[in-house]
Amino acid sequence: MRISSLLVVILAVMLGVFGGKAISAQDKYTVQVPGGLAFAEFRGFEDWAVIAISENGGKIAAIMGNPAMIDAYKQGEPGNGKPFPDGAKMAKIHWDPKKQEAYPGQPMVPGAQHDVDFMVKDSTRFADSGGWGWAAFDYDAASDTFTPSNESSTPPQGHDAKCGFACHTLVKNRDYVFTEYGHR
């Protein structure tokens, strides 16, 4: 009886230690905006081509596009009056800036990651939001995890795939896309 009680305690401790590590080593592709887009829908975004770089609200951002998005930009969209095709996707990674003091001119470069935002064109799935779905995920460096952005995030975000629609109506005439393709 005494050995089985000790075994139960040892197993409980092991489960707590190893289970906690499994939770802290979250697979980012399992995270989803409630009622909206999943991180997994943008698998491989880290390797997409750069559309443009920006600075906004004290954050440095790289805006990338999947091949369908890049091809559309190269064909002149949205300036040519055509909408982006279904399947076009964008990712925008924000970082807190940091100064590279040892480099000439002390440039500001990406520091700690802040969040990542996504857009996907699917005119059937998102017919009531200009054909686009949006998602934003906050990044926590201490736990190396992402969580869906919400009203307490910076900037505040809604809880579904239409969270970016209100803001993006400002560029309805550009198929709801702010970012211009940077000249190369």
mmCIF file of C-alpha atoms in Angstrom:
data_model
loop_
_atom_site.group_PDB
_atom_site.id
_atom_site.type_symbol
_atom_site.label_atom_id
_atom_site.label_comp_id
_atom_site.label_asym_id
_atom_site.label_seq_id
_atom_site.Cartn_x
_atom_site.Cartn_y
_atom_site.Cartn_z
ATOM 1 C CA MET A 1 0.000 0.000 0.000
ATOM 2 C CA ARG A 2 2.810 2.388 0.898
ATOM 3 C CA ILE A 3 4.631 1.707 -2.402
ATOM 4 C CA SER A 4 1.529 2.398 -4.506
ATOM 5 C CA SER A 5 0.947 5.717 -2.707
ATOM 6 C CA LEU A 6 4.555 6.708 -3.361
ATOM 7 C CA LEU A 7 4.189 5.684 -7.010
ATOM 8 C CA VAL A 8 1.066 7.832 -7.375
ATOM 9 C CA VAL A 9 2.910 10.853 -5.923
ATOM 10 C CA ILE A 10 5.898 10.300 -8.237
ATOM 11 C CA LEU A 11 3.632 9.955 -11.282
ATOM 12 C CA ALA A 12 1.695 13.091 -10.326
ATOM 13 C CA VAL A 13 4.921 15.084 -9.977
ATOM 14 C CA MET A 14 6.230 13.779 -13.304
ATOM 15 C CA LEU A 15 2.965 14.598 -15.039
ATOM 16 C CA GLY A 16 3.056 18.112 -13.597
ATOM 17 C CA VAL A 17 6.636 18.704 -14.719
ATOM 18 C CA PHE A 18 6.437 17.143 -18.167
ATOM 19 C CA GLY A 19 2.846 18.207 -18.796
ATOM 20 C CA GLY A 20 3.753 21.799 -17.940
ATOM 21 C CA LYS A 21 6.636 21.689 -20.391
ATOM 22 C CA ALA A 22 4.361 20.351 -23.109
ATOM 23 C CA ILE A 23 1.909 23.182 -22.515
ATOM 24 C CA SER A 24 4.639 25.829 -22.495
ATOM 25 C CA ALA A 25 6.054 24.445 -25.748
ATOM 26 C CA GLN A 26 2.844 25.366 -27.566
ATOM 27 C CA ASP A 27 2.601 24.661 -31.266
ATOM 28 C CA LYS A 28 1.605 28.052 -32.651
ATOM 29 C CA TYR A 29 -0.358 26.331 -35.400
ATOM 30 C CA THR A 30 -2.971 25.157 -32.870
ATOM 31 C CA VAL A 31 -4.055 28.707 -31.932
ATOM 32 C CA GLN A 32 -7.253 30.107 -33.422
ATOM 33 C CA VAL A 33 -9.248 33.303 -33.131
ATOM 34 C CA PRO A 34 -12.584 32.295 -31.529
ATOM 35 C CA GLY A 35 -15.083 31.986 -34.363
ATOM 36 C CA GLY A 36 -12.427 33.013 -36.859
ATOM 37 C CA LEU A 37 -9.150 32.239 -38.529
ATOM 38 C CA ALA A 38 -6.621 29.705 -37.338
ATOM 39 C CA PHE A 39 -2.870 30.303 -37.228
ATOM 40 C CA ALA A 40 -2.539 27.039 -39.188
ATOM 41 C CA GLU A 41 -4.191 28.657 -42.224
ATOM 42 C CA PHE A 42 -0.968 30.662 -42.619
ATOM 43 C CA ARG A 43 1.560 27.843 -42.168
ATOM 44 C CA GLY A 44 4.899 28.818 -43.724
ATOM 45 C CA PHE A 45 4.258 32.578 -43.613
ATOM 46 C CA GLU A 46 7.745 33.065 -42.164
ATOM 47 C CA ASP A 47 9.185 32.282 -45.604
ATOM 48 C CA TRP A 48 6.833 34.378 -47.739
ATOM 49 C CA ALA A 49 8.203 37.249 -49.839
ATOM 50 C CA VAL A 50 8.302 40.736 -48.353
ATOM 51 C CA ILE A 51 5.687 43.146 -49.683
ATOM 52 C CA ALA A 52 6.848 46.140 -47.644
ATOM 53 C CA ILE A 53 8.320 47.298 -44.340
ATOM 54 C CA SER A 54 6.559 49.820 -42.124
ATOM 55 C CA GLU A 55 6.739 51.656 -38.821
ATOM 56 C CA ASN A 56 3.478 52.421 -37.109
ATOM 57 C CA GLY A 57 2.578 53.093 -33.513
ATOM 58 C CA GLY A 58 6.168 52.644 -32.392
ATOM 59 C CA LYS A 59 6.443 49.152 -33.899
ATOM 60 C CA ILE A 60 8.531 47.910 -36.831
ATOM 61 C CA ALA A 61 6.636 45.622 -39.201
ATOM 62 C CA ALA A 62 7.397 43.328 -42.091
ATOM 63 C CA ILE A 63 4.421 42.665 -44.345
ATOM 64 C CA MET A 64 4.719 39.455 -46.339
ATOM 65 C CA GLY A 65 2.557 37.785 -48.955
ATOM 66 C CA ASN A 66 2.034 34.269 -50.170
ATOM 67 C CA PRO A 67 2.769 33.589 -53.879
ATOM 68 C CA ALA A 68 -0.832 34.411 -54.928
ATOM 69 C CA MET A 69 -0.590 37.808 -53.192
ATOM 70 C CA ILE A 70 2.835 38.610 -54.656
ATOM 71 C CA ASP A 71 1.711 37.618 -58.178
ATOM 72 C CA ALA A 72 -1.343 39.881 -57.858
ATOM 73 C CA TYR A 73 0.823 42.810 -56.770
ATOM 74 C CA LYS A 74 3.175 42.205 -59.717
ATOM 75 C CA GLN A 75 0.137 42.369 -62.033
ATOM 76 C CA GLY A 76 -0.679 45.825 -60.651
ATOM 77 C CA GLU A 77 -3.350 45.012 -58.108
ATOM 78 C CA PRO A 78 -5.048 46.769 -56.498
ATOM 79 C CA GLY A 79 -4.121 49.880 -58.515
ATOM 80 C CA ASN A 80 -5.321 48.278 -61.753
ATOM 81 C CA GLY A 81 -8.869 48.148 -60.383
ATOM 82 C CA LYS A 82 -8.935 44.373 -60.043
ATOM 83 C CA PRO A 83 -9.539 42.683 -56.706
ATOM 84 C CA PHE A 84 -6.994 40.345 -55.198
ATOM 85 C CA PRO A 85 -7.733 36.691 -56.013
ATOM 86 C CA ASP A 86 -9.187 34.225 -53.574
ATOM 87 C CA GLY A 87 -6.326 32.492 -51.770
ATOM 88 C CA ALA A 88 -4.198 35.642 -51.529
ATOM 89 C CA LYS A 89 -2.758 35.926 -48.003
ATOM 90 C CA MET A 90 -0.780 38.494 -46.046
ATOM 91 C CA ALA A 91 1.109 38.298 -42.755
ATOM 92 C CA LYS A 92 2.323 41.305 -40.780
ATOM 93 C CA ILE A 93 4.860 40.712 -38.030
ATOM 94 C CA HIS A 94 5.353 43.531 -35.498
ATOM 95 C CA TRP A 95 8.457 43.954 -33.367
ATOM 96 C CA ASP A 96 9.406 46.453 -30.683
ATOM 97 C CA PRO A 97 12.299 48.464 -32.121
ATOM 98 C CA LYS A 98 15.743 48.381 -30.599
ATOM 99 C CA LYS A 99 18.811 50.452 -31.351
ATOM 100 C CA GLN A 100 21.910 48.669 -32.670
ATOM 101 C CA GLU A 101 24.388 50.834 -30.795
ATOM 102 C CA ALA A 102 27.498 49.074 -32.150
ATOM 103 C CA TYR A 103 26.477 49.584 -35.811
ATOM 104 C CA PRO A 104 27.268 52.718 -37.843
ATOM 105 C CA GLY A 105 24.443 55.218 -37.502
ATOM 106 C CA GLN A 106 22.884 53.220 -34.666
ATOM 107 C CA PRO A 107 19.930 51.963 -36.760
ATOM 108 C CA MET A 108 16.637 50.882 -35.270
ATOM 109 C CA VAL A 109 16.073 47.174 -35.937
ATOM 110 C CA PRO A 110 13.504 44.567 -34.882
ATOM 111 C CA GLY A 111 13.775 43.658 -31.204
ATOM 112 C CA ALA A 112 11.281 41.490 -29.324
ATOM 113 C CA GLN A 113 8.354 40.248 -31.396
ATOM 114 C CA HIS A 114 5.060 41.876 -30.409
ATOM 115 C CA ASP A 115 2.410 40.132 -32.509
ATOM 116 C CA VAL A 116 1.466 38.828 -35.924
ATOM 117 C CA ASP A 117 -1.591 39.745 -38.013
ATOM 118 C CA PHE A 118 -3.061 37.829 -40.945
ATOM 119 C CA MET A 119 -5.410 38.511 -43.856
ATOM 120 C CA VAL A 120 -6.842 36.000 -46.320
ATOM 121 C CA LYS A 121 -9.006 36.632 -49.384
ATOM 122 C CA ASP A 122 -11.914 34.202 -49.592
ATOM 123 C CA SER A 123 -14.903 35.911 -51.181
ATOM 124 C CA THR A 124 -17.245 33.026 -50.342
ATOM 125 C CA ARG A 125 -16.256 32.513 -46.707
ATOM 126 C CA PHE A 126 -16.032 36.254 -45.964
ATOM 127 C CA ALA A 127 -18.650 37.651 -48.342
ATOM 128 C CA ASP A 128 -19.936 40.066 -45.693
ATOM 129 C CA SER A 129 -16.508 41.595 -44.947
ATOM 130 C CA GLY A 130 -15.257 42.616 -48.361
ATOM 131 C CA GLY A 131 -14.114 39.079 -49.148
ATOM 132 C CA TRP A 132 -11.343 39.232 -46.524
ATOM 133 C CA GLY A 133 -10.833 37.503 -43.197
ATOM 134 C CA TRP A 134 -8.519 38.901 -40.503
ATOM 135 C CA ALA A 135 -6.796 37.570 -37.419
ATOM 136 C CA ALA A 136 -4.352 39.016 -34.894
ATOM 137 C CA PHE A 137 -2.258 37.071 -32.400
ATOM 138 C CA ASP A 138 -0.278 38.545 -29.492
ATOM 139 C CA TYR A 139 3.142 37.054 -28.788
ATOM 140 C CA ASP A 140 4.483 36.349 -25.288
ATOM 141 C CA ALA A 141 8.281 35.965 -25.378
ATOM 142 C CA ALA A 142 8.490 34.572 -21.828
ATOM 143 C CA SER A 143 6.394 31.530 -22.743
ATOM 144 C CA ASP A 144 7.123 31.609 -26.509
ATOM 145 C CA THR A 145 3.382 31.413 -27.201
ATOM 146 C CA PHE A 146 0.727 33.193 -29.221
ATOM 147 C CA THR A 147 -2.797 34.033 -28.084
ATOM 148 C CA PRO A 148 -5.649 35.623 -30.017
ATOM 149 C CA SER A 149 -5.585 39.398 -29.669
ATOM 150 C CA ASN A 150 -8.549 40.973 -27.878
ATOM 151 C CA GLU A 151 -9.895 44.305 -26.633
ATOM 152 C CA SER A 152 -7.020 44.679 -24.158
ATOM 153 C CA SER A 153 -4.388 44.157 -26.868
ATOM 154 C CA THR A 154 -2.485 47.025 -28.465
ATOM 155 C CA PRO A 155 -4.200 47.895 -30.724
ATOM 156 C CA PRO A 156 -7.514 46.492 -29.460
ATOM 157 C CA GLN A 157 -8.914 43.670 -31.619
ATOM 158 C CA GLY A 158 -12.274 42.005 -32.074
ATOM 159 C CA HIS A 159 -12.828 38.300 -31.617
ATOM 160 C CA ASP A 160 -13.648 37.035 -35.077
ATOM 161 C CA ALA A 161 -12.410 36.926 -38.649
ATOM 162 C CA LYS A 162 -14.018 40.305 -39.332
ATOM 163 C CA CYS A 163 -11.980 42.130 -36.676
ATOM 164 C CA GLY A 164 -10.081 44.153 -39.320
ATOM 165 C CA PHE A 165 -13.029 45.011 -41.526
ATOM 166 C CA ALA A 166 -14.062 48.306 -39.891
ATOM 167 C CA CYS A 167 -10.540 49.719 -40.135
ATOM 168 C CA HIS A 168 -9.931 48.451 -43.670
ATOM 169 C CA THR A 169 -13.097 50.054 -45.084
ATOM 170 C CA LEU A 170 -10.942 53.191 -45.400
ATOM 171 C CA VAL A 171 -9.294 51.486 -48.392
ATOM 172 C CA LYS A 172 -12.340 49.777 -49.891
ATOM 173 C CA ASN A 173 -11.294 51.189 -53.285
ATOM 174 C CA ARG A 174 -7.993 49.249 -52.932
ATOM 175 C CA ASP A 175 -9.783 45.963 -52.167
ATOM 176 C CA TYR A 176 -9.387 46.638 -48.426
ATOM 177 C CA VAL A 177 -5.566 46.483 -48.559
ATOM 178 C CA PHE A 178 -3.460 49.308 -47.074
ATOM 179 C CA THR A 179 -0.012 48.043 -47.995
ATOM 180 C CA GLU A 180 1.538 49.039 -51.292
ATOM 181 C CA TYR A 181 4.047 46.755 -52.947
ATOM 182 C CA GLY A 182 7.505 48.242 -52.390
ATOM 183 C CA HIS A 183 9.461 48.965 -55.569
ATOM 184 C CA ARG A 184 12.449 46.701 -56.178
#
